[in-house]
């Protein structure tokens, strides 16, 4: 732990790569592992365009459930520690797979959202994107411009990542000399290439997660523990 804190403090361009585990202690469930299920559905069966077109109401009910959890959740000490590290000039950016917006609510300024944001929707007819202020009340929600079916502006399986976010993440990964990987199983691609690219470009990689992850093979340091407990100690 002390060694990681020192390596981080001495880095010139540190970047964080986060997943659902960083929001777990805010009460937002992870996708995989215990507590990761909604009713009897697996995320792999809901986060797809096929699931949406088969049953938009079911998929929107899942998103509304998550919007409600997130709406009532607050950033936890792990999100706050990353914002603090950025304001100290140590951390340059957060690349996140999360759609909950909690990094920005915690005060992080440079946040790259690889999988979109649950507080935006996109019209499946006219393509317009619009913000959602609070959990949707009408299901499925309709486009105020054309009446078309709205979908969450998030990235589902089989869909490409937003080009701008992906390119910024690639740039950050190749600039980083330290990458702090927090709370991700590391199984979803292309997102999981980001820490691998950083490693290949010479970054020191530290993984913070209570469990085993598919990125442990590139970890120079592995801290087994909960993000809200470990990250404030790295920022101290
Ligand atoms: C804690 C903690 C605490 C718990 N503190 N930690 C074979 C090889 C490579 C790729 C593929 C393949 N077969 C299929 C693919 C492609 C597919 C993929 O990767 N599949 C794999 C699962 C096999 N990828 C895609 O389809 C992607 N698109 C694509 O490839 O497009 C190709 C294309 C190109 C050009 C044109 C067209 C197409 C898109 C992937 C989209 C993923 N979307 C989701 C949903 C987003 C919207 C939403 O939120 O609803 O993204 S799925 C879900 O997984 C979500 C997450 O961002 C993502 C990653 O999950 P994450 O964050 O790692 O969470 P968990 O739950 O897995 O892990 C939590 C971790 O936290 C655990 O390690 C815990 O231990 C830990 N933890 N408590 C710290 N307190
Ligand atoms: Zn429309």
mmCIF file of C-alpha atoms and ligand atoms in Angstrom:
data_model
loop_
_atom_site.group_PDB
_atom_site.id
_atom_site.type_symbol
_atom_site.label_atom_id
_atom_site.label_comp_id
_atom_site.label_asym_id
_atom_site.label_seq_id
_atom_site.Cartn_x
_atom_site.Cartn_y
_atom_site.Cartn_z
ATOM 1 C CA UNK A 1 0.000 0.000 0.000
ATOM 2 C CA UNK A 2 2.741 2.506 0.962
ATOM 3 C CA UNK A 3 4.672 1.509 -2.141
ATOM 4 C CA UNK A 4 1.659 2.170 -4.374
ATOM 5 C CA UNK A 5 0.977 5.520 -2.700
ATOM 6 C CA UNK A 6 4.605 6.495 -3.291
ATOM 7 C CA UNK A 7 4.608 5.369 -6.949
ATOM 8 C CA UNK A 8 1.394 7.337 -7.505
ATOM 9 C CA UNK A 9 2.720 10.461 -5.806
ATOM 10 C CA UNK A 10 5.914 10.266 -7.873
ATOM 11 C CA UNK A 11 4.147 9.696 -11.200
ATOM 12 C CA UNK A 12 4.009 12.416 -13.850
ATOM 13 C CA UNK A 13 0.808 11.350 -15.630
ATOM 14 C CA UNK A 14 -1.490 9.122 -13.596
ATOM 15 C CA UNK A 15 -4.826 7.997 -15.003
ATOM 16 C CA UNK A 16 -7.609 5.988 -13.334
ATOM 17 C CA UNK A 17 -9.657 3.288 -15.063
ATOM 18 C CA UNK A 18 -12.839 2.461 -13.167
ATOM 19 C CA UNK A 19 -15.722 -0.003 -13.234
ATOM 20 C CA UNK A 20 -18.907 -0.803 -11.359
ATOM 21 C CA UNK A 21 -17.028 -1.785 -8.174
ATOM 22 C CA UNK A 22 -16.146 1.842 -7.427
ATOM 23 C CA UNK A 23 -19.858 2.651 -7.112
ATOM 24 C CA UNK A 24 -20.720 -0.484 -5.121
ATOM 25 C CA UNK A 25 -20.311 1.325 -1.828
ATOM 26 C CA UNK A 26 -22.680 4.034 -3.051
ATOM 27 C CA UNK A 27 -25.306 1.291 -3.241
ATOM 28 C CA UNK A 28 -25.190 0.854 -7.028
ATOM 29 C CA UNK A 29 -24.981 -2.891 -7.742
ATOM 30 C CA UNK A 30 -22.186 -4.324 -9.904
ATOM 31 C CA UNK A 31 -23.007 -6.340 -13.026
ATOM 32 C CA UNK A 32 -21.317 -9.607 -12.222
ATOM 33 C CA UNK A 33 -20.935 -11.488 -8.977
ATOM 34 C CA UNK A 34 -23.141 -11.544 -5.880
ATOM 35 C CA UNK A 35 -25.923 -8.955 -5.851
ATOM 36 C CA UNK A 36 -25.381 -8.236 -9.523
ATOM 37 C CA UNK A 37 -28.788 -9.471 -10.652
ATOM 38 C CA UNK A 38 -32.048 -7.632 -11.245
ATOM 39 C CA UNK A 39 -35.151 -9.794 -10.781
ATOM 40 C CA UNK A 40 -34.103 -12.949 -12.605
ATOM 41 C CA UNK A 41 -32.273 -11.333 -15.511
ATOM 42 C CA UNK A 42 -28.582 -11.251 -16.207
ATOM 43 C CA UNK A 43 -27.173 -7.930 -17.498
ATOM 44 C CA UNK A 44 -25.830 -9.800 -20.540
ATOM 45 C CA UNK A 45 -29.459 -10.519 -21.471
ATOM 46 C CA UNK A 46 -30.703 -6.941 -20.975
ATOM 47 C CA UNK A 47 -27.830 -4.749 -22.184
ATOM 48 C CA UNK A 48 -28.272 -5.651 -25.849
ATOM 49 C CA UNK A 49 -30.087 -4.081 -28.801
ATOM 50 C CA UNK A 50 -31.861 -7.414 -29.335
ATOM 51 C CA UNK A 51 -33.306 -7.360 -25.805
ATOM 52 C CA UNK A 52 -34.438 -3.779 -26.305
ATOM 53 C CA UNK A 53 -36.241 -4.444 -29.587
ATOM 54 C CA UNK A 54 -37.796 -7.623 -28.220
ATOM 55 C CA UNK A 55 -39.112 -5.930 -25.070
ATOM 56 C CA UNK A 56 -38.419 -2.196 -24.669
ATOM 57 C CA UNK A 57 -40.640 -2.004 -21.590
ATOM 58 C CA UNK A 58 -38.637 -4.691 -19.769
ATOM 59 C CA UNK A 59 -35.324 -3.037 -20.618
ATOM 60 C CA UNK A 60 -36.596 0.415 -19.590
ATOM 61 C CA UNK A 61 -37.884 -1.030 -16.292
ATOM 62 C CA UNK A 62 -34.339 -2.210 -15.596
ATOM 63 C CA UNK A 63 -32.933 1.226 -16.449
ATOM 64 C CA UNK A 64 -35.555 3.025 -14.377
ATOM 65 C CA UNK A 65 -34.687 0.785 -11.382
ATOM 66 C CA UNK A 66 -31.033 1.713 -11.810
ATOM 67 C CA UNK A 67 -31.830 5.403 -12.388
ATOM 68 C CA UNK A 68 -33.723 5.431 -9.086
ATOM 69 C CA UNK A 69 -30.820 3.810 -7.228
ATOM 70 C CA UNK A 70 -28.342 6.246 -8.766
ATOM 71 C CA UNK A 71 -30.593 9.274 -8.240
ATOM 72 C CA UNK A 72 -30.732 8.489 -4.527
ATOM 73 C CA UNK A 73 -27.056 7.541 -4.280
ATOM 74 C CA UNK A 74 -24.134 9.802 -3.479
ATOM 75 C CA UNK A 75 -20.481 9.605 -4.497
ATOM 76 C CA UNK A 76 -18.509 7.584 -1.931
ATOM 77 C CA UNK A 77 -15.000 8.190 -0.517
ATOM 78 C CA UNK A 78 -13.443 6.407 -3.519
ATOM 79 C CA UNK A 79 -14.987 8.825 -6.048
ATOM 80 C CA UNK A 80 -14.038 11.726 -3.770
ATOM 81 C CA UNK A 81 -10.436 10.520 -3.454
ATOM 82 C CA UNK A 82 -10.040 10.491 -7.253
ATOM 83 C CA UNK A 83 -11.439 14.035 -7.469
ATOM 84 C CA UNK A 84 -9.017 15.090 -4.736
ATOM 85 C CA UNK A 85 -6.057 13.474 -6.524
ATOM 86 C CA UNK A 86 -7.020 15.381 -9.670
ATOM 87 C CA UNK A 87 -7.232 18.711 -7.860
ATOM 88 C CA UNK A 88 -3.779 18.001 -6.376
ATOM 89 C CA UNK A 89 -2.489 17.602 -9.941
ATOM 90 C CA UNK A 90 -1.496 13.959 -9.396
ATOM 91 C CA UNK A 91 -4.302 12.351 -11.404
ATOM 92 C CA UNK A 92 -4.870 13.656 -14.935
ATOM 93 C CA UNK A 93 -8.127 11.916 -15.820
ATOM 94 C CA UNK A 94 -10.635 9.213 -14.993
ATOM 95 C CA UNK A 95 -11.638 6.780 -17.709
ATOM 96 C CA UNK A 96 -14.809 5.029 -16.590
ATOM 97 C CA UNK A 97 -16.992 2.222 -17.862
ATOM 98 C CA UNK A 98 -19.741 3.402 -15.525
ATOM 99 C CA UNK A 99 -22.843 5.200 -16.736
ATOM 100 C CA UNK A 100 -23.868 6.566 -13.315
ATOM 101 C CA UNK A 101 -22.193 9.984 -13.508
ATOM 102 C CA UNK A 102 -20.896 9.690 -9.923
ATOM 103 C CA UNK A 103 -17.329 10.733 -10.828
ATOM 104 C CA UNK A 104 -18.555 14.114 -12.036
ATOM 105 C CA UNK A 105 -20.851 14.490 -9.048
ATOM 106 C CA UNK A 106 -17.784 13.866 -6.848
ATOM 107 C CA UNK A 107 -15.966 16.734 -8.548
ATOM 108 C CA UNK A 108 -13.747 14.946 -11.068
ATOM 109 C CA UNK A 109 -13.338 17.249 -14.059
ATOM 110 C CA UNK A 110 -11.757 15.168 -16.790
ATOM 111 C CA UNK A 111 -13.987 12.101 -17.010
ATOM 112 C CA UNK A 112 -14.094 9.904 -20.097
ATOM 113 C CA UNK A 113 -17.302 7.862 -20.207
ATOM 114 C CA UNK A 114 -16.666 4.840 -22.413
ATOM 115 C CA UNK A 115 -20.161 3.318 -22.088
ATOM 116 C CA UNK A 116 -22.289 6.469 -22.161
ATOM 117 C CA UNK A 117 -24.473 7.917 -19.430
ATOM 118 C CA UNK A 118 -27.745 6.731 -17.921
ATOM 119 C CA UNK A 119 -28.945 10.376 -17.732
ATOM 120 C CA UNK A 120 -29.109 10.720 -21.497
ATOM 121 C CA UNK A 121 -31.507 9.180 -24.011
ATOM 122 C CA UNK A 122 -31.410 8.894 -27.790
ATOM 123 C CA UNK A 123 -34.321 8.727 -30.190
ATOM 124 C CA UNK A 124 -34.386 5.523 -32.223
ATOM 125 C CA UNK A 125 -36.258 7.394 -35.005
ATOM 126 C CA UNK A 126 -34.722 10.862 -35.412
ATOM 127 C CA UNK A 127 -31.438 10.213 -33.588
ATOM 128 C CA UNK A 128 -31.671 13.286 -31.329
ATOM 129 C CA UNK A 129 -29.999 12.954 -27.934
ATOM 130 C CA UNK A 130 -31.517 14.522 -24.869
ATOM 131 C CA UNK A 131 -30.760 14.765 -21.164
ATOM 132 C CA UNK A 132 -32.920 12.970 -18.578
ATOM 133 C CA UNK A 133 -33.225 14.927 -15.327
ATOM 134 C CA UNK A 134 -34.681 12.225 -13.084
ATOM 135 C CA UNK A 135 -35.879 8.605 -13.298
ATOM 136 C CA UNK A 136 -38.255 8.273 -16.271
ATOM 137 C CA UNK A 137 -41.934 8.083 -15.334
ATOM 138 C CA UNK A 138 -43.456 7.053 -18.657
ATOM 139 C CA UNK A 139 -42.242 3.663 -19.908
ATOM 140 C CA UNK A 140 -41.152 3.410 -22.620
ATOM 141 C CA UNK A 141 -40.344 7.119 -22.933
ATOM 142 C CA UNK A 142 -41.048 8.843 -26.255
ATOM 143 C CA UNK A 143 -39.141 11.497 -28.185
ATOM 144 C CA UNK A 144 -40.532 15.011 -27.566
ATOM 145 C CA UNK A 145 -39.630 15.950 -31.168
ATOM 146 C CA UNK A 146 -40.960 13.074 -33.244
ATOM 147 C CA UNK A 147 -42.735 10.695 -30.877
ATOM 148 C CA UNK A 148 -40.228 7.920 -31.642
ATOM 149 C CA UNK A 149 -39.091 5.359 -29.094
ATOM 150 C CA UNK A 150 -36.272 6.622 -26.867
ATOM 151 C CA UNK A 151 -33.440 4.355 -25.744
ATOM 152 C CA UNK A 152 -30.823 4.940 -23.053
ATOM 153 C CA UNK A 153 -27.715 6.607 -24.531
ATOM 154 C CA UNK A 154 -25.466 3.827 -23.286
ATOM 155 C CA UNK A 155 -23.345 1.238 -25.086
ATOM 156 C CA UNK A 156 -24.845 -2.213 -25.322
ATOM 157 C CA UNK A 157 -23.125 -5.457 -26.329
ATOM 158 C CA UNK A 158 -22.322 -5.522 -30.014
ATOM 159 C CA UNK A 159 -22.341 -1.723 -30.282
ATOM 160 C CA UNK A 160 -19.319 0.492 -30.916
ATOM 161 C CA UNK A 161 -18.030 2.830 -28.210
ATOM 162 C CA UNK A 162 -18.499 6.605 -28.726
ATOM 163 C CA UNK A 163 -15.633 7.597 -31.012
ATOM 164 C CA UNK A 164 -14.580 10.744 -29.094
ATOM 165 C CA UNK A 165 -14.459 8.953 -25.762
ATOM 166 C CA UNK A 166 -12.557 6.018 -27.230
ATOM 167 C CA UNK A 167 -9.975 8.242 -28.886
ATOM 168 C CA UNK A 168 -9.453 10.292 -25.752
ATOM 169 C CA UNK A 169 -9.056 7.102 -23.705
ATOM 170 C CA UNK A 170 -6.460 5.782 -26.167
ATOM 171 C CA UNK A 171 -4.516 9.013 -25.942
ATOM 172 C CA UNK A 172 -4.617 8.969 -22.134
ATOM 173 C CA UNK A 173 -3.601 5.304 -22.029
ATOM 174 C CA UNK A 174 -0.562 5.940 -24.186
ATOM 175 C CA UNK A 175 0.428 9.013 -22.125
ATOM 176 C CA UNK A 176 0.009 7.424 -18.700
ATOM 177 C CA UNK A 177 3.003 6.407 -16.607
ATOM 178 C CA UNK A 178 0.717 5.119 -13.827
ATOM 179 C CA UNK A 179 -2.686 3.497 -14.210
ATOM 180 C CA UNK A 180 -4.936 2.926 -11.228
ATOM 181 C CA UNK A 181 -7.495 0.234 -12.107
ATOM 182 C CA UNK A 182 -10.449 0.191 -9.696
ATOM 183 C CA UNK A 183 -13.451 -2.119 -9.340
ATOM 184 C CA UNK A 184 -13.687 -3.763 -12.724
ATOM 185 C CA UNK A 185 -13.805 -7.436 -13.654
ATOM 186 C CA UNK A 186 -11.838 -6.478 -16.785
ATOM 187 C CA UNK A 187 -13.744 -8.879 -19.007
ATOM 188 C CA UNK A 188 -15.564 -6.408 -21.253
ATOM 189 C CA UNK A 189 -13.770 -5.282 -24.412
ATOM 190 C CA UNK A 190 -12.715 -3.001 -25.991
ATOM 191 C CA UNK A 191 -12.722 -1.079 -22.666
ATOM 192 C CA UNK A 192 -10.349 -3.584 -21.048
ATOM 193 C CA UNK A 193 -7.747 -2.834 -23.726
ATOM 194 C CA UNK A 194 -7.200 0.591 -22.099
ATOM 195 C CA UNK A 195 -5.148 -0.598 -19.093
ATOM 196 C CA UNK A 196 -3.428 -3.163 -21.328
ATOM 197 C CA UNK A 197 -2.365 -0.402 -23.723
ATOM 198 C CA UNK A 198 -1.101 1.701 -20.816
ATOM 199 C CA UNK A 199 0.925 -1.271 -19.562
ATOM 200 C CA UNK A 200 2.387 -1.919 -23.003
ATOM 201 C CA UNK A 201 3.404 1.754 -23.163
ATOM 202 C CA UNK A 202 5.324 1.402 -19.928
ATOM 203 C CA UNK A 203 2.811 2.486 -17.291
ATOM 204 C CA UNK A 204 2.929 1.023 -13.810
ATOM 205 C CA UNK A 205 -0.438 -0.688 -13.221
ATOM 206 C CA UNK A 206 -2.079 -0.943 -9.792
ATOM 207 C CA UNK A 207 -5.335 -2.900 -9.409
ATOM 208 C CA UNK A 208 -7.673 -2.205 -6.476
ATOM 209 C CA UNK A 209 -10.419 -4.819 -6.165
ATOM 210 C CA UNK A 210 -11.593 -7.182 -3.416
ATOM 211 C CA UNK A 211 -11.684 -10.089 -5.871
ATOM 212 C CA UNK A 212 -9.693 -11.579 -8.704
ATOM 213 C CA UNK A 213 -9.946 -9.754 -12.013
ATOM 214 C CA UNK A 214 -9.051 -10.498 -15.617
ATOM 215 C CA UNK A 215 -6.533 -7.623 -15.431
ATOM 216 C CA UNK A 216 -4.509 -9.095 -12.554
ATOM 217 C CA UNK A 217 -2.035 -10.487 -15.108
ATOM 218 C CA UNK A 218 -0.790 -6.960 -15.935
ATOM 219 C CA UNK A 219 -0.822 -5.641 -12.353
ATOM 220 C CA UNK A 220 2.489 -4.454 -10.935
ATOM 221 C CA UNK A 221 0.584 -4.020 -7.679
ATOM 222 C CA UNK A 222 -2.622 -5.659 -6.513
ATOM 223 C CA UNK A 223 -4.408 -4.226 -3.510
ATOM 224 C CA UNK A 224 -7.204 -6.535 -2.430
ATOM 225 C CA UNK A 225 -9.836 -4.397 -0.808
ATOM 226 C CA UNK A 226 -12.861 -2.190 -1.190
ATOM 227 C CA UNK A 227 -12.376 1.002 -3.169
ATOM 228 C CA UNK A 228 -13.936 3.345 -0.585
ATOM 229 C CA UNK A 229 -11.481 2.062 1.987
ATOM 230 C CA UNK A 230 -8.311 1.923 -0.117
ATOM 231 C CA UNK A 231 -8.500 5.010 -2.355
ATOM 232 C CA UNK A 232 -8.668 7.615 0.432
ATOM 233 C CA UNK A 233 -5.489 6.041 1.838
ATOM 234 C CA UNK A 234 -3.756 6.370 -1.537
ATOM 235 C CA UNK A 235 -4.758 10.041 -1.713
ATOM 236 C CA UNK A 236 -3.647 10.859 1.824
HETATM 237 C C1 LIG B 1 -15.398 -3.886 -6.043
HETATM 238 C C2 LIG B 1 -16.186 -3.603 -4.939
HETATM 239 C C3 LIG B 1 -15.770 -2.562 -4.089
HETATM 240 C C4 LIG B 1 -17.088 -5.252 -6.050
HETATM 241 N N1 LIG B 1 -14.657 -1.874 -4.368
HETATM 242 N N2 LIG B 1 -14.301 -3.199 -6.295
HETATM 243 C C5 LIG B 1 -14.700 -12.067 -26.915
HETATM 244 C C6 LIG B 1 -13.527 -11.354 -26.769
HETATM 245 C C7 LIG B 1 -13.529 -9.976 -26.800
HETATM 246 C C8 LIG B 1 -14.705 -9.270 -26.965
HETATM 247 C C9 LIG B 1 -15.868 -9.984 -27.121
HETATM 248 C C10 LIG B 1 -15.861 -11.355 -27.108
HETATM 249 N N3 LIG B 1 -17.153 -11.775 -27.272
HETATM 250 C C11 LIG B 1 -17.939 -10.689 -27.372
HETATM 251 C C12 LIG B 1 -17.177 -9.595 -27.296
HETATM 252 C C13 LIG B 1 -17.606 -8.208 -27.364
HETATM 253 C C14 LIG B 1 -18.224 -7.686 -26.094
HETATM 254 C C15 LIG B 1 -17.505 -8.226 -24.861
HETATM 255 O O1 LIG B 1 -16.544 -7.660 -24.383
HETATM 256 N N4 LIG B 1 -17.992 -9.316 -24.320
HETATM 257 C C16 LIG B 1 -17.332 -10.001 -23.198
HETATM 258 C C17 LIG B 1 -18.230 -9.942 -21.961
HETATM 259 C C18 LIG B 1 -17.006 -11.400 -23.607
HETATM 260 N N5 LIG B 1 -18.068 -6.255 -26.184
HETATM 261 C C19 LIG B 1 -18.927 -5.471 -26.835
HETATM 262 O O2 LIG B 1 -19.925 -5.935 -27.380
HETATM 263 C C20 LIG B 1 -18.589 -4.013 -26.948
HETATM 264 N N6 LIG B 1 -18.738 -3.562 -28.262
HETATM 265 C C21 LIG B 1 -18.031 -4.107 -29.275
HETATM 266 O O3 LIG B 1 -17.212 -4.965 -29.117
HETATM 267 O O4 LIG B 1 -18.338 -3.566 -30.488
HETATM 268 C C22 LIG B 1 -17.721 -4.098 -31.640
HETATM 269 C C23 LIG B 1 -18.167 -3.243 -32.797
HETATM 270 C C24 LIG B 1 -17.250 -2.520 -33.499
HETATM 271 C C25 LIG B 1 -17.674 -1.723 -34.568
HETATM 272 C C26 LIG B 1 -19.014 -1.692 -34.907
HETATM 273 C C27 LIG B 1 -19.934 -2.404 -34.176
HETATM 274 C C28 LIG B 1 -19.513 -3.192 -33.124
HETATM 275 C C29 LIG B 1 -19.573 -3.164 -26.112
HETATM 276 C C30 LIG B 1 -19.527 -3.504 -24.663
HETATM 277 C C31 LIG B 1 -20.636 -2.720 -23.933
HETATM 278 C C32 LIG B 1 -20.733 -3.080 -22.467
HETATM 279 N N7 LIG B 1 -21.922 -2.502 -21.920
HETATM 280 C C33 LIG B 1 -22.214 -2.622 -20.509
HETATM 281 C C34 LIG B 1 -23.599 -1.981 -20.244
HETATM 282 C C35 LIG B 1 -23.483 -0.460 -20.327
HETATM 283 C C36 LIG B 1 -24.786 0.216 -20.115
HETATM 284 C C37 LIG B 1 -25.347 0.000 -18.730
HETATM 285 O O5 LIG B 1 -24.665 0.249 -17.720
HETATM 286 O O6 LIG B 1 -26.489 -0.445 -18.662
HETATM 287 O O7 LIG B 1 -21.198 -1.983 -19.742
HETATM 288 S S1 LIG B 1 -22.168 -4.317 -19.916
HETATM 289 C C38 LIG B 1 -21.447 -3.924 -18.358
HETATM 290 O O8 LIG B 1 -20.101 -4.468 -18.255
HETATM 291 C C39 LIG B 1 -21.272 -2.398 -18.355
HETATM 292 C C40 LIG B 1 -19.955 -2.245 -17.668
HETATM 293 O O9 LIG B 1 -19.406 -0.966 -17.948
HETATM 294 C C41 LIG B 1 -19.167 -3.393 -18.207
HETATM 295 C C42 LIG B 1 -17.975 -3.754 -17.357
HETATM 296 O O10 LIG B 1 -18.360 -4.206 -16.108
HETATM 297 P P1 LIG B 1 -17.506 -3.828 -14.832
HETATM 298 O O11 LIG B 1 -17.550 -2.378 -14.600
HETATM 299 O O12 LIG B 1 -16.163 -4.437 -14.937
HETATM 300 O O13 LIG B 1 -18.369 -4.487 -13.668
HETATM 301 P P2 LIG B 1 -18.377 -6.011 -13.132
HETATM 302 O O14 LIG B 1 -19.658 -6.205 -12.416
HETATM 303 O O15 LIG B 1 -18.056 -6.966 -14.196
HETATM 304 O O16 LIG B 1 -17.168 -6.075 -12.094
HETATM 305 C C43 LIG B 1 -17.239 -5.399 -10.853
HETATM 306 C C44 LIG B 1 -15.895 -5.521 -10.140
HETATM 307 O O17 LIG B 1 -15.968 -4.730 -8.959
HETATM 308 C C45 LIG B 1 -15.546 -6.949 -9.707
HETATM 309 O O18 LIG B 1 -14.187 -7.220 -10.047
HETATM 310 C C46 LIG B 1 -15.719 -6.908 -8.189
HETATM 311 O O19 LIG B 1 -14.796 -7.750 -7.498
HETATM 312 C C47 LIG B 1 -15.409 -5.461 -7.884
HETATM 313 N N8 LIG B 1 -15.976 -4.901 -6.643
HETATM 314 N N9 LIG B 1 -17.229 -4.458 -4.854
HETATM 315 C C48 LIG B 1 -13.926 -2.198 -5.409
HETATM 316 N N10 LIG B 1 -16.482 -2.222 -2.927
HETATM 317 ZN ZN1 LIG B 2 -37.150 11.658 -32.311
#
